[in-house]
PDB file of C-alpha atoms in Angstrom:
ATOM      1  CA  MET A   1      39.938  34.656 -15.809  1.00 59.00           C
ATOM      2  CA  SER A   2      36.924  32.812 -14.437  1.00 62.00           C
ATOM      3  CA  ASP A   3      33.493  32.112 -15.893  1.00 63.00           C
ATOM      4  CA  THR A   4      30.491  32.524 -13.581  1.00 62.00           C
ATOM      5  CA  GLY A   5      27.728  31.824 -16.087  1.00 68.00           C
ATOM      6  CA  TRP A   6      26.589  35.217 -17.344  1.00 79.00           C
ATOM      7  CA  PHE A   7      29.858  36.982 -16.629  1.00 84.00           C
ATOM      8  CA  THR A   8      33.526  36.202 -17.192  1.00 89.00           C
ATOM      9  CA  LYS A   9      36.046  37.795 -14.841  1.00 91.00           C
ATOM     10  CA  VAL A  10      38.848  39.380 -16.829  1.00 93.00           C
ATOM     11  CA  ALA A  11      40.247  41.779 -14.197  1.00 95.00           C
ATOM     12  CA  LEU A  12      39.873  42.835 -10.592  1.00 95.00           C
ATOM     13  CA  THR A  13      38.182  46.173  -9.908  1.00 94.00           C
ATOM     14  CA  GLY A  14      41.405  47.449  -8.336  1.00 95.00           C
ATOM     15  CA  GLU A  15      43.214  46.924 -11.636  1.00 96.00           C
ATOM     16  CA  VAL A  16      41.214  49.692 -13.337  1.00 97.00           C
ATOM     17  CA  ALA A  17      41.536  52.957 -11.413  1.00 96.00           C
ATOM     18  CA  PRO A  18      38.760  55.568 -11.591  1.00 96.00           C
ATOM     19  CA  GLY A  19      39.026  57.392 -14.911  1.00 96.00           C
ATOM     20  CA  ALA A  20      41.358  54.740 -16.343  1.00 97.00           C
ATOM     21  CA  MET A  21      41.234  52.055 -19.033  1.00 98.00           C
ATOM     22  CA  LYS A  22      42.671  48.548 -19.329  1.00 98.00           C
ATOM     23  CA  ALA A  23      42.858  46.345 -22.433  1.00 98.00           C
ATOM     24  CA  VAL A  24      42.143  42.644 -21.944  1.00 97.00           C
ATOM     25  CA  GLU A  25      41.534  39.623 -24.159  1.00 96.00           C
ATOM     26  CA  LEU A  26      38.313  37.650 -23.906  1.00 94.00           C
ATOM     27  CA  ASN A  27      37.740  34.577 -26.059  1.00 91.00           C
ATOM     28  CA  GLY A  28      40.267  35.812 -28.611  1.00 94.00           C
ATOM     29  CA  GLU A  29      38.750  39.316 -28.813  1.00 95.00           C
ATOM     30  CA  GLN A  30      40.350  42.525 -27.566  1.00 96.00           C
ATOM     31  CA  VAL A  31      38.126  44.294 -25.023  1.00 97.00           C
ATOM     32  CA  LEU A  32      38.608  47.686 -23.391  1.00 97.00           C
ATOM     33  CA  LEU A  33      37.553  48.084 -19.759  1.00 97.00           C
ATOM     34  CA  CYS A  34      36.795  51.619 -18.552  1.00 97.00           C
ATOM     35  CA  SER A  35      36.121  52.894 -15.033  1.00 97.00           C
ATOM     36  CA  VAL A  36      33.801  55.914 -15.162  1.00 97.00           C
ATOM     37  CA  GLY A  37      31.923  57.441 -12.234  1.00 95.00           C
ATOM     38  CA  GLY A  38      32.211  54.341 -10.065  1.00 94.00           C
ATOM     39  CA  GLU A  39      30.903  52.048 -12.835  1.00 96.00           C
ATOM     40  CA  PHE A  40      32.800  49.673 -15.111  1.00 95.00           C
ATOM     41  CA  TYR A  41      32.185  49.348 -18.844  1.00 95.00           C
ATOM     42  CA  ALA A  42      33.498  46.928 -21.460  1.00 95.00           C
ATOM     43  CA  VAL A  43      33.616  47.736 -25.178  1.00 95.00           C
ATOM     44  CA  HIS A  44      35.295  46.271 -28.230  1.00 95.00           C
ATOM     45  CA  ASP A  45      38.838  47.682 -28.314  1.00 97.00           C
ATOM     46  CA  GLU A  46      38.667  49.046 -31.855  1.00 95.00           C
ATOM     47  CA  CYS A  47      37.677  52.465 -33.160  1.00 92.00           C
ATOM     48  CA  THR A  48      35.008  51.950 -35.818  1.00 87.00           C
ATOM     49  CA  HIS A  49      36.190  55.066 -37.679  1.00 88.00           C
ATOM     50  CA  GLU A  50      39.918  54.362 -37.909  1.00 87.00           C
ATOM     51  CA  CYS A  51      40.290  50.619 -37.121  1.00 86.00           C
ATOM     52  CA  PHE A  52      42.698  51.678 -34.358  1.00 93.00           C
ATOM     53  CA  PRO A  53      42.894  50.243 -30.802  1.00 96.00           C
ATOM     54  CA  LEU A  54      40.866  52.435 -28.431  1.00 96.00           C
ATOM     55  CA  SER A  55      43.207  51.361 -25.627  1.00 97.00           C
ATOM     56  CA  GLU A  56      45.925  53.490 -27.237  1.00 96.00           C
ATOM     57  CA  GLY A  57      43.734  56.567 -26.833  1.00 95.00           C
ATOM     58  CA  THR A  58      42.750  58.543 -23.760  1.00 95.00           C
ATOM     59  CA  LEU A  59      39.682  58.504 -21.540  1.00 96.00           C
ATOM     60  CA  GLU A  60      38.311  62.009 -20.970  1.00 96.00           C
ATOM     61  CA  GLY A  61      35.269  61.825 -18.699  1.00 94.00           C
ATOM     62  CA  ASP A  62      33.139  59.190 -20.401  1.00 93.00           C
ATOM     63  CA  VAL A  63      34.624  59.608 -23.895  1.00 94.00           C
ATOM     64  CA  VAL A  64      37.543  57.662 -25.376  1.00 93.00           C
ATOM     65  CA  THR A  65      39.546  59.821 -27.784  1.00 89.00           C
TER      66      THR A  65
END
């Protein structure tokens, strides 16, 4: 992991295949990385409805279930 000011590298783009997810830790917090449509997204790795790790779900299009 490297810090470049505004961004902190937590994974290489090749580590998250298109349509896939990867859980990482950043500053003691669990973060879910998602690759959707050629873009990468990072969200807190916890479902707000069930307090369950999103990384244990599935990515269907742009929705984590």
